PDB file of C-alpha atoms in Angstrom:
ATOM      1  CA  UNK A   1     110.083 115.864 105.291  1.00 50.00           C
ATOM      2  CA  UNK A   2     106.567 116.030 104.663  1.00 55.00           C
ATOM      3  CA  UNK A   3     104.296 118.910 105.941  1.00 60.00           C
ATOM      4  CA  UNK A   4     102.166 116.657 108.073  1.00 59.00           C
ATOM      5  CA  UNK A   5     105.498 115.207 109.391  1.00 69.00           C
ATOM      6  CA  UNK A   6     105.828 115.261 113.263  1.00 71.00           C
ATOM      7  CA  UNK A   7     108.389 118.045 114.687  1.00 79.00           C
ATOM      8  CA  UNK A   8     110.166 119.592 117.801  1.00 83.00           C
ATOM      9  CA  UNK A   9     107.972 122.488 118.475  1.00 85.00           C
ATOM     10  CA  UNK A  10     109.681 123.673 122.010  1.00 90.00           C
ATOM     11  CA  UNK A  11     112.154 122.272 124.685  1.00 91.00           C
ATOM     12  CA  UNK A  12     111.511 123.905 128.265  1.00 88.00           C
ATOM     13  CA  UNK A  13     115.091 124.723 130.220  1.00 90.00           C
ATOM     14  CA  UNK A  14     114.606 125.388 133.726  1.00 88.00           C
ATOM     15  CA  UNK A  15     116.688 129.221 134.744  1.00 91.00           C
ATOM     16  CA  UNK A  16     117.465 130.600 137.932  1.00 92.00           C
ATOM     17  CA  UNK A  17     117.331 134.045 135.681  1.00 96.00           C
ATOM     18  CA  UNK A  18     115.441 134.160 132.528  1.00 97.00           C
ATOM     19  CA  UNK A  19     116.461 137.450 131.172  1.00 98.00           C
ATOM     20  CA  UNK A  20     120.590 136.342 131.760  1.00 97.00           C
ATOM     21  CA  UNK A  21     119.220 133.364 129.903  1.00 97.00           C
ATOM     22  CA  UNK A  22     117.714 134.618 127.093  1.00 98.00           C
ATOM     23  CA  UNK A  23     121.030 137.244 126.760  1.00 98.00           C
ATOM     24  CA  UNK A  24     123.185 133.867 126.749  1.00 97.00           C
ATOM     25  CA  UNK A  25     121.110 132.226 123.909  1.00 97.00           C
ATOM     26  CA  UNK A  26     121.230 135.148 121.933  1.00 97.00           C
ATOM     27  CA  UNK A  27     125.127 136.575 122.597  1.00 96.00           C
ATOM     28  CA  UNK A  28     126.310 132.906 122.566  1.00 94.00           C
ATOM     29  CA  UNK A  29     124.343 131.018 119.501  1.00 94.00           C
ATOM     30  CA  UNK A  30     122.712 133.718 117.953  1.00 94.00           C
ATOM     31  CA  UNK A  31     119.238 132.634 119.152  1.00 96.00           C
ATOM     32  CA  UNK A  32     116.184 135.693 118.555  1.00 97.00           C
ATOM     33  CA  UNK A  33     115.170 136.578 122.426  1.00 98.00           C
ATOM     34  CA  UNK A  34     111.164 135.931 122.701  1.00 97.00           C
ATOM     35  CA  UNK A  35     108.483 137.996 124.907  1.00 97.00           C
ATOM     36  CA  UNK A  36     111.718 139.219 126.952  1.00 98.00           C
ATOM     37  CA  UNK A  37     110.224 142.897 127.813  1.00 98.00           C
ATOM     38  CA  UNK A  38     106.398 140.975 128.450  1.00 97.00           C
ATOM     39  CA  UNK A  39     108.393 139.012 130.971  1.00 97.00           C
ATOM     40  CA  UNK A  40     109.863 141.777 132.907  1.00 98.00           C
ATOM     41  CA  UNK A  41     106.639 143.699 132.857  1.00 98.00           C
ATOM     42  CA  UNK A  42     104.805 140.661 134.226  1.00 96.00           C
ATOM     43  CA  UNK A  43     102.488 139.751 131.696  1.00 96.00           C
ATOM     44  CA  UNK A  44     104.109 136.422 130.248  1.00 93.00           C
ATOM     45  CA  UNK A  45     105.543 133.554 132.715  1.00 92.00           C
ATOM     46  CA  UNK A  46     108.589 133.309 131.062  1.00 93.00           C
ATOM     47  CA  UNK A  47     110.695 134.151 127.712  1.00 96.00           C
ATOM     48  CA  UNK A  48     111.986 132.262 125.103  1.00 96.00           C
ATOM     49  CA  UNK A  49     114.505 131.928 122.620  1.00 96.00           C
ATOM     50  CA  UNK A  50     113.691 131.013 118.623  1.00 96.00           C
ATOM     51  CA  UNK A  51     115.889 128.160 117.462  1.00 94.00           C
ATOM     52  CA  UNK A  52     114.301 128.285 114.109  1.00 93.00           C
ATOM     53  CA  UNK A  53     111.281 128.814 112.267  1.00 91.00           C
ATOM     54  CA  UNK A  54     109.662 125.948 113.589  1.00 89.00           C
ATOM     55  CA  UNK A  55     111.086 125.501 117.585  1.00 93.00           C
ATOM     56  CA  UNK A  56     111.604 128.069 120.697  1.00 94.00           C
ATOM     57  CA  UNK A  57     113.064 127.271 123.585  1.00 93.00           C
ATOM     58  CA  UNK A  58     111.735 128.532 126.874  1.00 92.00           C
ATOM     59  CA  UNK A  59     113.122 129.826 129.527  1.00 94.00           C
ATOM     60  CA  UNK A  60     111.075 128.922 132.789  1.00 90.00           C
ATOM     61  CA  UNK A  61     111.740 130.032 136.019  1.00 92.00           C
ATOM     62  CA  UNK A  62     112.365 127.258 138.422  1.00 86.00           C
ATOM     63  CA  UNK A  63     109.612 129.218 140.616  1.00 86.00           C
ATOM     64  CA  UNK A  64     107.253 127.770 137.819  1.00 84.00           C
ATOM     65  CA  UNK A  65     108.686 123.988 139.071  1.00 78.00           C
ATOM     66  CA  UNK A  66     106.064 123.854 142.118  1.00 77.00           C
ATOM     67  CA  UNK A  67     103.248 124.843 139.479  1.00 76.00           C
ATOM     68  CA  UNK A  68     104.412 121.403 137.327  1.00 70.00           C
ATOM     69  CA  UNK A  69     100.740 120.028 138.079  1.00 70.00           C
ATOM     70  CA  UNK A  70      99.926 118.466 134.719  1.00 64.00           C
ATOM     71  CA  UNK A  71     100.156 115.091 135.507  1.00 65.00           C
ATOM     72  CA  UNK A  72      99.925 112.933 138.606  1.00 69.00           C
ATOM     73  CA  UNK A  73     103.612 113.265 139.999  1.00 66.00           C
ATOM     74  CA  UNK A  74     104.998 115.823 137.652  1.00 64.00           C
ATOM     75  CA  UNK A  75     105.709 118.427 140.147  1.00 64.00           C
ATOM     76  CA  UNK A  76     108.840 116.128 141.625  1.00 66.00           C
ATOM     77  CA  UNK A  77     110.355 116.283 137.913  1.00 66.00           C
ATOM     78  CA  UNK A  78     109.810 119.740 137.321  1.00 66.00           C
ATOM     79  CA  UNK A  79     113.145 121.668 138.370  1.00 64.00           C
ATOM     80  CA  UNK A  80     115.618 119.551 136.639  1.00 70.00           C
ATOM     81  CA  UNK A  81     117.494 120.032 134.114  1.00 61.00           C
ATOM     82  CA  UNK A  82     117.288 117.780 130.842  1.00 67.00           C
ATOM     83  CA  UNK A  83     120.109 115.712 130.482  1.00 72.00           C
ATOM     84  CA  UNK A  84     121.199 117.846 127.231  1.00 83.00           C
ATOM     85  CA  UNK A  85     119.499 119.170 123.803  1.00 89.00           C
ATOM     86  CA  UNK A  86     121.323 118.892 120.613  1.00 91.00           C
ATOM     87  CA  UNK A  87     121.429 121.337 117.676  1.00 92.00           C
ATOM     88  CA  UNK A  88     122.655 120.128 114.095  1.00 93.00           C
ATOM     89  CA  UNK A  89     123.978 123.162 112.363  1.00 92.00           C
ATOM     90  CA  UNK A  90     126.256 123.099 108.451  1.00 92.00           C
ATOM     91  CA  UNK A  91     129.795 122.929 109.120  1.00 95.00           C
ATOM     92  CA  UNK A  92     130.170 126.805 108.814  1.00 95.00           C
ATOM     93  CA  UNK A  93     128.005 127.479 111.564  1.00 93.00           C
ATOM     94  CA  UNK A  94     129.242 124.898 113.769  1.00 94.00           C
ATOM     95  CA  UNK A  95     132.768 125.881 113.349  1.00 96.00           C
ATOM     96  CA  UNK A  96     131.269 129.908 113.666  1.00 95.00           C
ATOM     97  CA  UNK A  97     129.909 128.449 117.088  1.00 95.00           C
ATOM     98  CA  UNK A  98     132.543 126.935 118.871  1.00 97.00           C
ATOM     99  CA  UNK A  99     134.517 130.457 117.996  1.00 97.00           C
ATOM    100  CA  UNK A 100     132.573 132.169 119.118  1.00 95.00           C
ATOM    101  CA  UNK A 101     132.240 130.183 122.699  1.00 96.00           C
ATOM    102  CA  UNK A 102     135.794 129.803 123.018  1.00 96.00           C
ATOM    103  CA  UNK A 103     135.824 133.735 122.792  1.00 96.00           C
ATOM    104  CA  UNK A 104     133.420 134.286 125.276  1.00 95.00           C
ATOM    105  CA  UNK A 105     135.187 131.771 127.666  1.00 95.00           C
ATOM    106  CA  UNK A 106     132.871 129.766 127.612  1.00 94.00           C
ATOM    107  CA  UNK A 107     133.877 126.033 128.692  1.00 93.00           C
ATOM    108  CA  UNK A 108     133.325 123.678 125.730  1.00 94.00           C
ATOM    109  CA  UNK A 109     134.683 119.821 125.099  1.00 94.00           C
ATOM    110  CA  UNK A 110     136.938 118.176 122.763  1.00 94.00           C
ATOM    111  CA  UNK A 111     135.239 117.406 119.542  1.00 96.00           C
ATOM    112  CA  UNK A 112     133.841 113.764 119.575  1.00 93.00           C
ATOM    113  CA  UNK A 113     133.726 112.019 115.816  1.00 95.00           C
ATOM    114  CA  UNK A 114     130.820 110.261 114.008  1.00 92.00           C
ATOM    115  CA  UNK A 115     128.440 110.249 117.064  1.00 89.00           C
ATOM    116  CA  UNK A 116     124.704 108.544 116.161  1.00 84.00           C
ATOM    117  CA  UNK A 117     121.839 111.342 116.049  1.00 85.00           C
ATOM    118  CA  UNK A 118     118.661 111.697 114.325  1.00 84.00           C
ATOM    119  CA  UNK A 119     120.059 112.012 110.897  1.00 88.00           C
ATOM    120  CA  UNK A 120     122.462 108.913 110.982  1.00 88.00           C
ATOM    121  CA  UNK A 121     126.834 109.862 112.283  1.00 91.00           C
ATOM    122  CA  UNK A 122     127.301 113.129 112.896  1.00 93.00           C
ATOM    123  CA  UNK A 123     130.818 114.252 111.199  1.00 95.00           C
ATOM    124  CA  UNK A 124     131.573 116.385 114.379  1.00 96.00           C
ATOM    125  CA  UNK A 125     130.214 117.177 117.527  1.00 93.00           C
ATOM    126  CA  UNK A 126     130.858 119.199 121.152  1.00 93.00           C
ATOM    127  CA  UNK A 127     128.990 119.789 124.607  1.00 92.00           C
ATOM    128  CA  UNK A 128     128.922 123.178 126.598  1.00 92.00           C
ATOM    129  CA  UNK A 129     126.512 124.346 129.131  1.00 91.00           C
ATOM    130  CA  UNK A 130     124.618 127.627 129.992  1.00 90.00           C
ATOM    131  CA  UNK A 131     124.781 129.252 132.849  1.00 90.00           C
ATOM    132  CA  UNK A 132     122.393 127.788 134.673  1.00 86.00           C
ATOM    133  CA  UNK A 133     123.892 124.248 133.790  1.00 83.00           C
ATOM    134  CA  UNK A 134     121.768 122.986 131.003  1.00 84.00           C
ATOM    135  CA  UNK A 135     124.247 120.866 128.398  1.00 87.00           C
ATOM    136  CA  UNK A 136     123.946 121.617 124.463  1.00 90.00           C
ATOM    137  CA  UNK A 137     125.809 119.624 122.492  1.00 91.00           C
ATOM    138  CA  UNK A 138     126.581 121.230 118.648  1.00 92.00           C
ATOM    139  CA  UNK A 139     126.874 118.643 115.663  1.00 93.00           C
ATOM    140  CA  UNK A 140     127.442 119.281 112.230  1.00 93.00           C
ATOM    141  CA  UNK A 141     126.737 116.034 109.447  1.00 92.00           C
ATOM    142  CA  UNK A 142     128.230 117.477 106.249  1.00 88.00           C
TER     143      UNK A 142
END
């Protein structure tokens, strides 16, 4: 990939509690909690969660959703969740993952087999949602 090459910088997940949120990202994947203490003191409008170097995921409010005043009309989106975000991790960590789910009882499906994703059929590949019902599926391609 070149450096001028155009990446995922952030996905926005709506949360009915950002701070349970941010504790599920990190306990469950492993994810590095963001501006958590900022947002309990009041002086950032929500945390976030580091996927990798390069992309966070926040963790909005849905008392934000009303706010959603961007674009003509985006205020009647804002609230939902996406229909699911997908991380690609090596086998090791994938397998690491869904152990580590199943241990927290966490609800996770049956693996699916050579699903289509951005870096051609994935080997493996399983949904489970957060707690406030956002899907993530986990893939691995090696």
């Amino acid at each position: 990939m070149t450096e001028n090459a155009m990446r995922l910088d952030h996905v926005v997940l709506w949360v009915r509690d950002p701070v349970a949120s941010a504790g599920f990202y990190e306990k469950a994947l492993g994810m590095e909690p963001l501006r958590v203490a900022e947002y309990t003191r009041g002086t950032a409008p929500f945390p976030s969660v580091r996927l990798n170097e390069e992309t966070i995921f926040d963790l909005a409010p849905l008392a934000l959703a009303e706010r959603m005043t961007m674009l003509p009309g985006a205020a009647s989106g804002a609230g939902h969740p996406v229909n699911h975000v997908c991380l690609s991790l090596p086998r090791h960590d994938f397998e690491a993952l869904h152990t580590r789910l199943r241990e927290q009882a966490v609800p996770v499906t049956d693996f699916s087999h050579d699903s289509y994703g951005a870096r051609g059929k994935a080997r493996r590949s399983f949904y489970f949602g957060d707690p406030d019902g956002n899907i993530v599926e986990a893939r691995h391609y090696d």
